[in-house]
PDB file of C-alpha atoms and ligand atoms in Angstrom:
ATOM      1  CA  MET L   1       6.165  11.920  14.507  1.00 53.00           C
ATOM      2  CA  THR L   2       9.124  12.276  12.177  1.00 79.00           C
ATOM      3  CA  ASP L   3       9.911  10.341   9.014  1.00 89.00           C
ATOM      4  CA  ILE L   4      12.612   8.512  10.958  1.00 90.00           C
ATOM      5  CA  GLU L   5      10.069   7.276  13.501  1.00 91.00           C
ATOM      6  CA  VAL L   6       7.702   6.148  10.725  1.00 94.00           C
ATOM      7  CA  GLU L   7      10.594   4.264   9.123  1.00 95.00           C
ATOM      8  CA  ARG L   8      11.425   2.682  12.480  1.00 94.00           C
ATOM      9  CA  HIS L   9       7.808   1.563  12.834  1.00 95.00           C
ATOM     10  CA  TYR L  10       8.002  -0.337   9.533  1.00 97.00           C
ATOM     11  CA  SER L  11      11.581  -1.660   9.776  1.00 96.00           C
ATOM     12  CA  ARG L  12      11.885  -5.324  10.781  1.00 96.00           C
ATOM     13  CA  GLY L  13      15.636  -5.924  10.548  1.00 95.00           C
ATOM     14  CA  ASP L  14      15.622  -9.213   8.683  1.00 96.00           C
ATOM     15  CA  LEU L  15      12.509  -9.065   6.553  1.00 97.00           C
ATOM     16  CA  PHE L  16      13.909 -10.633   3.390  1.00 98.00           C
ATOM     17  CA  GLN L  17      15.009 -13.695   5.366  1.00 97.00           C
ATOM     18  CA  GLU L  18      11.641 -13.906   7.131  1.00 96.00           C
ATOM     19  CA  ILE L  19       9.806 -13.823   3.803  1.00 97.00           C
ATOM     20  CA  THR L  20      12.033 -16.416   2.154  1.00 97.00           C
ATOM     21  CA  ASP L  21      11.828 -18.691   5.234  1.00 96.00           C
ATOM     22  CA  ALA L  22       8.018 -18.507   5.064  1.00 96.00           C
ATOM     23  CA  LEU L  23       8.056 -19.254   1.326  1.00 97.00           C
ATOM     24  CA  VAL L  24      10.250 -22.308   1.896  1.00 96.00           C
ATOM     25  CA  ALA L  25       7.992 -23.488   4.748  1.00 94.00           C
ATOM     26  CA  GLU L  26       5.092 -23.202   2.294  1.00 93.00           C
ATOM     27  CA  GLY L  27       6.954 -25.461  -0.170  1.00 94.00           C
ATOM     28  CA  VAL L  28       7.899 -22.745  -2.676  1.00 96.00           C
ATOM     29  CA  ASP L  29      11.037 -23.449  -4.763  1.00 95.00           C
ATOM     30  CA  LEU L  30      13.172 -20.299  -4.337  1.00 94.00           C
ATOM     31  CA  THR L  31      15.303 -21.187  -7.362  1.00 94.00           C
ATOM     32  CA  ASN L  32      12.197 -20.908  -9.516  1.00 94.00           C
ATOM     33  CA  LEU L  33      10.273 -18.149  -7.747  1.00 96.00           C
ATOM     34  CA  LYS L  34       7.259 -16.870  -9.665  1.00 96.00           C
ATOM     35  CA  PRO L  35       5.668 -13.446  -9.130  1.00 97.00           C
ATOM     36  CA  GLU L  36       2.402 -15.036  -7.982  1.00 97.00           C
ATOM     37  CA  ASP L  37       4.215 -16.994  -5.227  1.00 97.00           C
ATOM     38  CA  LEU L  38       4.546 -13.640  -3.457  1.00 98.00           C
ATOM     39  CA  ASP L  39       0.859 -12.672  -3.734  1.00 97.00           C
ATOM     40  CA  PRO L  40      -0.125 -13.549  -0.146  1.00 96.00           C
ATOM     41  CA  VAL L  41       2.670 -11.552   1.496  1.00 97.00           C
ATOM     42  CA  GLU L  42       3.482  -8.531  -0.649  1.00 98.00           C
ATOM     43  CA  HIS L  43       0.276  -6.416  -0.632  1.00 97.00           C
ATOM     44  CA  PHE L  44       0.383  -4.512   2.647  1.00 97.00           C
ATOM     45  CA  HIS L  45      -3.224  -3.325   2.859  1.00 96.00           C
ATOM     46  CA  GLY L  46      -6.725  -4.724   3.447  1.00 92.00           C
ATOM     47  CA  ARG L  47      -8.021  -7.113   0.760  1.00 95.00           C
ATOM     48  CA  GLY L  48      -4.452  -7.716  -0.469  1.00 95.00           C
ATOM     49  CA  LEU L  49      -4.056  -8.511  -4.154  1.00 97.00           C
ATOM     50  CA  ALA L  50      -7.763  -7.956  -4.906  1.00 96.00           C
ATOM     51  CA  ALA L  51      -7.519  -4.322  -3.761  1.00 97.00           C
ATOM     52  CA  THR L  52      -4.427  -3.768  -5.925  1.00 98.00           C
ATOM     53  CA  ALA L  53      -6.144  -5.340  -8.937  1.00 98.00           C
ATOM     54  CA  ASP L  54      -9.181  -3.051  -8.541  1.00 96.00           C
ATOM     55  CA  LEU L  55      -7.008   0.026  -8.163  1.00 97.00           C
ATOM     56  CA  ALA L  56      -4.904  -0.940 -11.198  1.00 98.00           C
ATOM     57  CA  ALA L  57      -7.999  -1.463 -13.337  1.00 97.00           C
ATOM     58  CA  SER L  58      -9.207   2.045 -12.473  1.00 97.00           C
ATOM     59  CA  LEU L  59      -5.996   3.515 -13.955  1.00 98.00           C
ATOM     60  CA  ALA L  60      -6.132   1.425 -17.161  1.00 96.00           C
ATOM     61  CA  PRO L  61      -2.317   1.113 -17.509  1.00 98.00           C
ATOM     62  CA  ALA L  62      -0.812   0.646 -20.977  1.00 98.00           C
ATOM     63  CA  PRO L  63       2.544  -1.039 -21.761  1.00 98.00           C
ATOM     64  CA  GLU L  64       4.086   2.292 -22.822  1.00 98.00           C
ATOM     65  CA  HIS L  65       3.161   3.976 -19.514  1.00 98.00           C
ATOM     66  CA  GLU L  66       5.537   4.840 -16.703  1.00 98.00           C
ATOM     67  CA  ILE L  67       3.657   4.682 -13.403  1.00 98.00           C
ATOM     68  CA  LEU L  68       4.633   5.895  -9.944  1.00 99.00           C
ATOM     69  CA  ASP L  69       3.796   3.970  -6.763  1.00 99.00           C
ATOM     70  CA  ILE L  70       3.976   6.403  -3.838  1.00 98.00           C
ATOM     71  CA  GLY L  71       4.838   4.441  -0.666  1.00 98.00           C
ATOM     72  CA  CYS L  72       5.463   1.184  -2.541  1.00 98.00           C
ATOM     73  CA  GLY L  73       6.237  -0.963   0.522  1.00 98.00           C
ATOM     74  CA  ILE L  74       8.036  -4.155  -0.515  1.00 98.00           C
ATOM     75  CA  GLY L  75       6.900  -3.595  -4.109  1.00 98.00           C
ATOM     76  CA  GLY L  76       4.016  -6.061  -4.467  1.00 98.00           C
ATOM     77  CA  PRO L  77       1.608  -3.641  -6.153  1.00 98.00           C
ATOM     78  CA  ALA L  78       4.343  -2.392  -8.540  1.00 98.00           C
ATOM     79  CA  ARG L  79       5.189  -5.996  -9.488  1.00 98.00           C
ATOM     80  CA  TYR L  80       1.493  -6.691 -10.099  1.00 98.00           C
ATOM     81  CA  PHE L  81       1.248  -3.677 -12.463  1.00 98.00           C
ATOM     82  CA  ALA L  82       4.459  -4.615 -14.314  1.00 98.00           C
ATOM     83  CA  ARG L  83       3.609  -8.292 -14.779  1.00 98.00           C
ATOM     84  CA  THR L  84      -0.055  -7.684 -15.651  1.00 98.00           C
ATOM     85  CA  PHE L  85       0.162  -4.642 -17.920  1.00 98.00           C
ATOM     86  CA  GLY L  86       3.808  -4.635 -19.024  1.00 98.00           C
ATOM     87  CA  CYS L  87       4.233  -0.994 -17.948  1.00 98.00           C
ATOM     88  CA  ARG L  88       7.382   0.510 -16.416  1.00 98.00           C
ATOM     89  CA  MET L  89       7.110   1.172 -12.707  1.00 98.00           C
ATOM     90  CA  VAL L  90       8.863   3.486 -10.284  1.00 99.00           C
ATOM     91  CA  GLY L  91       8.303   2.907  -6.583  1.00 98.00           C
ATOM     92  CA  ILE L  92       9.348   5.207  -3.769  1.00 98.00           C
ATOM     93  CA  ASP L  93       9.201   4.449  -0.067  1.00 98.00           C
ATOM     94  CA  LEU L  94      10.498   6.019   3.121  1.00 97.00           C
ATOM     95  CA  THR L  95      11.596   2.715   4.661  1.00 98.00           C
ATOM     96  CA  ALA L  96      15.074   1.665   3.500  1.00 97.00           C
ATOM     97  CA  GLU L  97      14.533  -1.986   4.413  1.00 98.00           C
ATOM     98  CA  PHE L  98      11.301  -2.163   2.383  1.00 98.00           C
ATOM     99  CA  CYS L  99      13.133  -0.619  -0.620  1.00 98.00           C
ATOM    100  CA  ASP L 100      15.898  -3.202  -0.275  1.00 98.00           C
ATOM    101  CA  VAL L 101      13.427  -6.104  -0.028  1.00 98.00           C
ATOM    102  CA  ALA L 102      11.450  -4.686  -2.994  1.00 98.00           C
ATOM    103  CA  ARG L 103      14.597  -4.628  -5.171  1.00 98.00           C
ATOM    104  CA  ARG L 104      15.642  -8.147  -4.151  1.00 98.00           C
ATOM    105  CA  LEU L 105      12.162  -9.541  -4.851  1.00 98.00           C
ATOM    106  CA  ASN L 106      12.035  -7.718  -8.224  1.00 98.00           C
ATOM    107  CA  THR L 107      15.278  -9.476  -9.152  1.00 98.00           C
ATOM    108  CA  ALA L 108      14.143 -12.828  -7.742  1.00 97.00           C
ATOM    109  CA  VAL L 109      11.032 -12.904  -9.972  1.00 97.00           C
ATOM    110  CA  GLY L 110      12.718 -11.442 -13.076  1.00 97.00           C
ATOM    111  CA  LEU L 111      11.050  -8.007 -13.015  1.00 98.00           C
ATOM    112  CA  ALA L 112      14.065  -5.829 -12.124  1.00 98.00           C
ATOM    113  CA  ASP L 113      14.260  -4.366 -15.639  1.00 98.00           C
ATOM    114  CA  LYS L 114      10.645  -3.133 -15.380  1.00 98.00           C
ATOM    115  CA  ILE L 115      10.722  -1.612 -11.887  1.00 98.00           C
ATOM    116  CA  SER L 116      13.000   0.885 -10.212  1.00 98.00           C
ATOM    117  CA  ILE L 117      12.806   1.583  -6.483  1.00 98.00           C
ATOM    118  CA  GLU L 118      14.054   4.695  -4.684  1.00 98.00           C
ATOM    119  CA  GLN L 119      14.098   5.587  -1.027  1.00 97.00           C
ATOM    120  CA  ALA L 120      12.338   8.971  -0.785  1.00 97.00           C
ATOM    121  CA  SER L 121       9.564  10.804   1.005  1.00 97.00           C
ATOM    122  CA  ALA L 122       6.181  11.176  -0.634  1.00 98.00           C
ATOM    123  CA  THR L 123       6.210  14.829   0.441  1.00 98.00           C
ATOM    124  CA  ASP L 124       9.388  15.613  -1.543  1.00 98.00           C
ATOM    125  CA  LEU L 125       9.496  13.465  -4.672  1.00 98.00           C
ATOM    126  CA  PRO L 126      12.867  13.326  -6.484  1.00 98.00           C
ATOM    127  CA  PHE L 127      11.280  13.570  -9.970  1.00 98.00           C
ATOM    128  CA  ASP L 128      10.761  16.213 -12.651  1.00 98.00           C
ATOM    129  CA  ASP L 129       7.397  17.881 -13.187  1.00 98.00           C
ATOM    130  CA  GLY L 130       4.971  16.021 -15.474  1.00 98.00           C
ATOM    131  CA  ARG L 131       7.055  12.825 -15.731  1.00 98.00           C
ATOM    132  CA  PHE L 132       4.522  10.066 -15.004  1.00 98.00           C
ATOM    133  CA  ASP L 133       1.549   8.728 -16.984  1.00 98.00           C
ATOM    134  CA  ALA L 134      -0.273   7.705 -13.806  1.00 98.00           C
ATOM    135  CA  ALA L 135       0.366   7.404 -10.084  1.00 98.00           C
ATOM    136  CA  TYR L 136      -1.225   5.717  -7.098  1.00 98.00           C
ATOM    137  CA  SER L 137      -0.813   5.378  -3.378  1.00 98.00           C
ATOM    138  CA  GLN L 138      -2.212   2.597  -1.203  1.00 98.00           C
ATOM    139  CA  ASN L 139      -2.485   2.891   2.580  1.00 98.00           C
ATOM    140  CA  VAL L 140       0.297   5.456   2.894  1.00 98.00           C
ATOM    141  CA  SER L 141      -1.347   8.863   3.449  1.00 97.00           C
ATOM    142  CA  MET L 142      -2.486   7.550   6.861  1.00 97.00           C
ATOM    143  CA  ASN L 143       1.140   8.118   7.986  1.00 97.00           C
ATOM    144  CA  ILE L 144       1.492  11.612   6.499  1.00 97.00           C
ATOM    145  CA  ALA L 145       0.288  14.730   8.296  1.00 96.00           C
ATOM    146  CA  ASP L 146       1.079  17.141   5.468  1.00 97.00           C
ATOM    147  CA  LYS L 147      -1.569  16.147   2.923  1.00 98.00           C
ATOM    148  CA  ALA L 148      -0.989  19.361   0.934  1.00 98.00           C
ATOM    149  CA  ALA L 149       2.639  18.319   0.317  1.00 98.00           C
ATOM    150  CA  LEU L 150       1.686  14.689  -0.408  1.00 98.00           C
ATOM    151  CA  PHE L 151      -1.072  15.441  -2.922  1.00 98.00           C
ATOM    152  CA  GLY L 152       0.763  18.511  -4.279  1.00 98.00           C
ATOM    153  CA  GLU L 153       3.802  16.384  -5.109  1.00 98.00           C
ATOM    154  CA  ALA L 154       1.651  13.680  -6.741  1.00 98.00           C
ATOM    155  CA  TYR L 155       0.008  16.380  -8.867  1.00 98.00           C
ATOM    156  CA  ARG L 156       3.330  17.966  -9.806  1.00 98.00           C
ATOM    157  CA  VAL L 157       4.987  14.786 -11.137  1.00 98.00           C
ATOM    158  CA  LEU L 158       1.983  13.718 -13.233  1.00 98.00           C
ATOM    159  CA  ARG L 159       1.612  14.719 -16.854  1.00 98.00           C
ATOM    160  CA  PRO L 160      -1.538  16.743 -17.620  1.00 98.00           C
ATOM    161  CA  GLY L 161      -4.594  14.550 -18.189  1.00 97.00           C
ATOM    162  CA  SER L 162      -3.254  11.583 -16.222  1.00 98.00           C
ATOM    163  CA  GLY L 163      -4.858   9.689 -13.353  1.00 98.00           C
ATOM    164  CA  PHE L 164      -4.050   9.407  -9.650  1.00 98.00           C
ATOM    165  CA  ALA L 165      -5.669   6.626  -7.604  1.00 98.00           C
ATOM    166  CA  LEU L 166      -5.713   6.812  -3.841  1.00 98.00           C
ATOM    167  CA  SER L 167      -6.661   3.781  -1.788  1.00 98.00           C
ATOM    168  CA  GLU L 168      -6.832   4.628   1.897  1.00 97.00           C
ATOM    169  CA  LEU L 169      -8.552   4.185   5.214  1.00 97.00           C
ATOM    170  CA  ALA L 170     -10.822   7.083   6.095  1.00 98.00           C
ATOM    171  CA  LEU L 171     -12.094   7.815   9.568  1.00 97.00           C
ATOM    172  CA  GLY L 172     -15.484   6.183  10.105  1.00 96.00           C
ATOM    173  CA  ASP L 173     -18.222   7.163  12.550  1.00 95.00           C
ATOM    174  CA  GLY L 174     -17.962   3.984  14.649  1.00 96.00           C
ATOM    175  CA  GLY L 175     -15.752   5.462  17.377  1.00 96.00           C
ATOM    176  CA  GLU L 176     -12.064   5.919  18.146  1.00 97.00           C
ATOM    177  CA  VAL L 177      -9.574   3.923  16.082  1.00 98.00           C
ATOM    178  CA  ILE L 178      -8.070   1.061  18.114  1.00 98.00           C
ATOM    179  CA  TYR L 179      -4.267   0.655  18.264  1.00 97.00           C
ATOM    180  CA  PRO L 180      -1.836  -0.967  17.758  1.00 97.00           C
ATOM    181  CA  ALA L 181      -2.799  -1.024  14.091  1.00 97.00           C
ATOM    182  CA  PRO L 182      -0.638  -2.029  11.123  1.00 97.00           C
ATOM    183  CA  TRP L 183       0.309   1.601  10.352  1.00 96.00           C
ATOM    184  CA  SER L 184       0.787   2.863  13.908  1.00 95.00           C
ATOM    185  CA  SER L 185       1.474   1.237  17.264  1.00 94.00           C
ATOM    186  CA  ASP L 186      -0.108   3.954  19.385  1.00 93.00           C
ATOM    187  CA  GLY L 187      -1.819   6.466  17.105  1.00 94.00           C
ATOM    188  CA  VAL L 188       1.050   8.964  17.246  1.00 91.00           C
ATOM    189  CA  HIS L 189       1.887   8.831  13.533  1.00 89.00           C
ATOM    190  CA  SER L 190      -1.662   8.168  12.383  1.00 95.00           C
ATOM    191  CA  HIS L 191      -3.173  10.995  10.332  1.00 97.00           C
ATOM    192  CA  LEU L 192      -6.466   9.605   9.089  1.00 97.00           C
ATOM    193  CA  LEU L 193      -9.000  12.004   7.586  1.00 97.00           C
ATOM    194  CA  SER L 194     -12.680  11.592   6.820  1.00 97.00           C
ATOM    195  CA  GLU L 195     -13.631  10.845   3.223  1.00 98.00           C
ATOM    196  CA  GLN L 196     -14.831  14.441   2.773  1.00 98.00           C
ATOM    197  CA  GLN L 197     -11.608  15.912   4.168  1.00 98.00           C
ATOM    198  CA  THR L 198      -9.583  13.669   1.833  1.00 98.00           C
ATOM    199  CA  VAL L 199     -11.616  14.753  -1.188  1.00 98.00           C
ATOM    200  CA  GLU L 200     -11.151  18.414  -0.211  1.00 98.00           C
ATOM    201  CA  ALA L 201      -7.382  17.996   0.211  1.00 98.00           C
ATOM    202  CA  LEU L 202      -7.136  16.380  -3.240  1.00 98.00           C
ATOM    203  CA  ARG L 203      -9.185  19.209  -4.798  1.00 98.00           C
ATOM    204  CA  GLU L 204      -6.999  21.803  -3.072  1.00 98.00           C
ATOM    205  CA  ALA L 205      -3.935  20.176  -4.671  1.00 98.00           C
ATOM    206  CA  GLY L 206      -5.589  20.719  -8.064  1.00 98.00           C
ATOM    207  CA  PHE L 207      -7.085  17.280  -8.768  1.00 98.00           C
ATOM    208  CA  GLU L 208     -10.466  16.758 -10.364  1.00 98.00           C
ATOM    209  CA  ILE L 209     -12.342  13.966  -8.541  1.00 98.00           C
ATOM    210  CA  VAL L 210     -13.533  11.276 -10.958  1.00 98.00           C
ATOM    211  CA  SER L 211     -15.026   8.778  -8.489  1.00 98.00           C
ATOM    212  CA  VAL L 212     -15.165   7.952  -4.794  1.00 98.00           C
ATOM    213  CA  GLN L 213     -15.864   4.403  -3.702  1.00 97.00           C
ATOM    214  CA  ASP L 214     -16.481   2.974  -0.234  1.00 96.00           C
ATOM    215  CA  ASN L 215     -15.081  -0.588  -0.106  1.00 95.00           C
ATOM    216  CA  SER L 216     -16.312  -1.394   3.430  1.00 94.00           C
ATOM    217  CA  ASP L 217     -18.496  -4.337   2.366  1.00 94.00           C
ATOM    218  CA  ALA L 218     -15.727  -5.921   0.282  1.00 94.00           C
ATOM    219  CA  VAL L 219     -13.210  -5.543   3.127  1.00 91.00           C
ATOM    220  CA  ARG L 220     -15.652  -7.002   5.682  1.00 90.00           C
ATOM    221  CA  GLN L 221     -16.224 -10.004   3.414  1.00 93.00           C
ATOM    222  CA  PHE L 222     -12.448 -10.382   3.057  1.00 91.00           C
ATOM    223  CA  PHE L 223     -11.944 -10.430   6.842  1.00 88.00           C
ATOM    224  CA  GLU L 224     -14.820 -12.917   7.282  1.00 90.00           C
ATOM    225  CA  ALA L 225     -13.306 -15.208   4.623  1.00 91.00           C
ATOM    226  CA  GLN L 226      -9.890 -14.959   6.295  1.00 87.00           C
ATOM    227  CA  LYS L 227     -11.390 -15.891   9.684  1.00 88.00           C
ATOM    228  CA  GLU L 228     -13.188 -18.857   8.146  1.00 93.00           C
ATOM    229  CA  ALA L 229      -9.963 -20.037   6.430  1.00 91.00           C
ATOM    230  CA  VAL L 230      -8.069 -19.917   9.750  1.00 90.00           C
ATOM    231  CA  ARG L 231     -10.872 -21.872  11.477  1.00 93.00           C
ATOM    232  CA  ARG L 232     -10.750 -24.475   8.681  1.00 95.00           C
ATOM    233  CA  ASP L 233      -7.015 -24.728   7.916  1.00 91.00           C
ATOM    234  CA  GLY L 234      -5.255 -23.182  10.918  1.00 89.00           C
ATOM    235  CA  PRO L 235      -3.090 -20.050  10.809  1.00 87.00           C
ATOM    236  CA  PRO L 236      -1.355 -19.414   7.448  1.00 90.00           C
ATOM    237  CA  ARG L 237       2.447 -19.434   7.203  1.00 89.00           C
ATOM    238  CA  LEU L 238       2.469 -16.782   4.510  1.00 93.00           C
ATOM    239  CA  GLY L 239       0.675 -13.461   4.807  1.00 94.00           C
ATOM    240  CA  ASN L 240       1.260  -9.735   5.076  1.00 95.00           C
ATOM    241  CA  PHE L 241       1.343 -10.196   8.878  1.00 95.00           C
ATOM    242  CA  ILE L 242       5.061 -10.963   8.278  1.00 96.00           C
ATOM    243  CA  LEU L 243       5.503  -7.244   7.502  1.00 97.00           C
ATOM    244  CA  MET L 244       3.866  -6.164  10.752  1.00 96.00           C
ATOM    245  CA  GLY L 245       6.453  -7.347  13.276  1.00 87.00           C
ATOM    246  CA  GLU L 246       6.190  -8.791  16.761  1.00 80.00           C
ATOM    247  CA  ASN L 247       2.631  -7.853  17.673  1.00 93.00           C
ATOM    248  CA  ALA L 248       1.338  -8.610  14.153  1.00 95.00           C
ATOM    249  CA  LYS L 249      -1.595 -10.673  15.443  1.00 93.00           C
ATOM    250  CA  GLU L 250      -2.863  -7.851  17.631  1.00 97.00           C
ATOM    251  CA  LYS L 251      -2.410  -5.283  14.827  1.00 96.00           C
ATOM    252  CA  ALA L 252      -4.260  -7.493  12.351  1.00 93.00           C
ATOM    253  CA  ARG L 253      -7.057  -8.171  14.875  1.00 94.00           C
ATOM    254  CA  ASN L 254      -7.446  -4.451  15.534  1.00 96.00           C
ATOM    255  CA  ALA L 255      -7.425  -3.637  11.802  1.00 95.00           C
ATOM    256  CA  ALA L 256     -10.303  -6.090  11.334  1.00 93.00           C
ATOM    257  CA  ARG L 257     -12.155  -4.732  14.367  1.00 95.00           C
ATOM    258  CA  ASN L 258     -11.715  -1.110  13.211  1.00 96.00           C
ATOM    259  CA  GLN L 259     -13.302  -2.097   9.909  1.00 93.00           C
ATOM    260  CA  MET L 260     -16.088  -4.273  11.316  1.00 93.00           C
ATOM    261  CA  GLU L 261     -17.125  -1.590  13.814  1.00 95.00           C
ATOM    262  CA  GLY L 262     -16.954   1.245  11.283  1.00 95.00           C
ATOM    263  CA  ARG L 263     -14.101   3.034  13.065  1.00 97.00           C
ATOM    264  CA  THR L 264     -12.236   3.097   9.737  1.00 97.00           C
ATOM    265  CA  ARG L 265     -13.631   2.958   6.200  1.00 96.00           C
ATOM    266  CA  PRO L 266     -11.620   1.805   3.177  1.00 97.00           C
ATOM    267  CA  ILE L 267     -12.072   4.292   0.346  1.00 97.00           C
ATOM    268  CA  GLU L 268     -10.752   4.462  -3.175  1.00 97.00           C
ATOM    269  CA  ILE L 269     -10.629   7.824  -4.923  1.00 98.00           C
ATOM    270  CA  LEU L 270      -9.808   8.206  -8.586  1.00 98.00           C
ATOM    271  CA  CYS L 271      -8.664  11.699  -9.581  1.00 98.00           C
ATOM    272  CA  ARG L 272      -7.427  13.380 -12.693  1.00 98.00           C
ATOM    273  CA  ARG L 273      -4.731  15.993 -13.114  1.00 97.00           C
ATOM    274  CA  ASP L 274      -6.063  18.670 -15.458  1.00 91.00           C
TER     275      ASP L 274
HETATM  276  C1  SAM E 301       0.871   0.013   5.070  1.00 83.90           C
HETATM  277  S1  SAM E 301       2.325   0.178   4.102  1.00 83.90           S
HETATM  278  C2  SAM E 301       1.681   0.093   2.431  1.00 83.90           C
HETATM  279  C3  SAM E 301       2.730  -0.319   1.431  1.00 83.90           C
HETATM  280  C4  SAM E 301       2.228  -0.480  -0.009  1.00 83.90           C
HETATM  281  N1  SAM E 301       1.628   0.736  -0.488  1.00 83.90           N
HETATM  282  C5  SAM E 301       1.245  -1.612  -0.124  1.00 83.90           C
HETATM  283  O1  SAM E 301       0.048  -1.338  -0.166  1.00 83.90           O
HETATM  284  O2  SAM E 301       1.685  -2.772  -0.193  1.00 83.90           O
HETATM  285  C6  SAM E 301       2.688   1.911   4.284  1.00 83.90           C
HETATM  286  C7  SAM E 301       3.966   2.312   3.575  1.00 83.90           C
HETATM  287  O3  SAM E 301       4.044   3.726   3.505  1.00 83.90           O
HETATM  288  C8  SAM E 301       5.401   4.082   3.641  1.00 83.90           C
HETATM  289  N2  SAM E 301       5.454   5.512   4.032  1.00 83.90           N
HETATM  290  C9  SAM E 301       4.950   6.096   5.149  1.00 83.90           C
HETATM  291  N3  SAM E 301       5.187   7.417   5.132  1.00 83.90           N
HETATM  292  C10 SAM E 301       5.829   7.684   3.969  1.00 83.90           C
HETATM  293  C11 SAM E 301       6.351   8.869   3.360  1.00 83.90           C
HETATM  294  N4  SAM E 301       6.279  10.073   3.956  1.00 83.90           N
HETATM  295  N5  SAM E 301       6.948   8.759   2.157  1.00 83.90           N
HETATM  296  C12 SAM E 301       7.081   7.547   1.538  1.00 83.90           C
HETATM  297  N6  SAM E 301       6.607   6.391   2.069  1.00 83.90           N
HETATM  298  C13 SAM E 301       6.004   6.458   3.270  1.00 83.90           C
HETATM  299  C14 SAM E 301       5.929   3.120   4.686  1.00 83.90           C
HETATM  300  O4  SAM E 301       7.324   3.035   4.673  1.00 83.90           O
HETATM  301  C15 SAM E 301       5.236   1.833   4.242  1.00 83.90           C
HETATM  302  O5  SAM E 301       6.005   1.139   3.305  1.00 83.90           O
END
């Protein structure tokens, strides 16, 4: 599947309006929007904000750092880094609509001076060698067949000695992945690897592996807590399901089932560029 088809998969058409409508329905004052108002909707991966916070902590960002988010989505993780650590952020994403929404939300919460967003492919980054003090990518490599280009580009744009954190779904041993899933409607542009294959691809790109963590238990607990909250309070108005389009419920159900049955495994790999 081409980049254009991946972009089509993620494009909604009127996402900014959908997000602001949901915020208003939730009682949020758009004239005084705070970064944390966006927390429930802007982290497009399992475990939401908690997963971003864990990944950020592993990179130990400093205010003087410039950090690259590869496949930044609508910019939630980049906004979390900027507001929490005061660092400068650059986000790239293939999907033009996500880039547009990311920029508008950066402005809406007063973080536009800290974050720049560019539409680009992770396999051909528009940056000089050795520019960034750290980089990360969350639930993006699943859409990219050419892992050598993806990890090679991440390595190239990092300064020597800096960290790269990858948060991703790996193939589990619980059977075939069930679709539609949030990253692919039918499996055509799904390029999941096992944990071992991912580690090997990172090493081949030149990275030293610092740690590999399996977050399956934490993600299962997250899905259980979500189910319990829906049973108690009814379906939420605000959530990252807004980013998933028409069959969001089915995609979210399948994502949970893939996790619960061990078909996918959430992994976090911290690497270092030598
Ligand atoms: C599941 S979303 C995750 C977004 C964000 N990382 C987050 O966790 O909130 C996957 C993102 O990867 C982006 N993507 C997929 N293939 C890409 C590529 N080759 N280059 C850049 N971005 C890509 C999609 O446009 C989408 O925004």
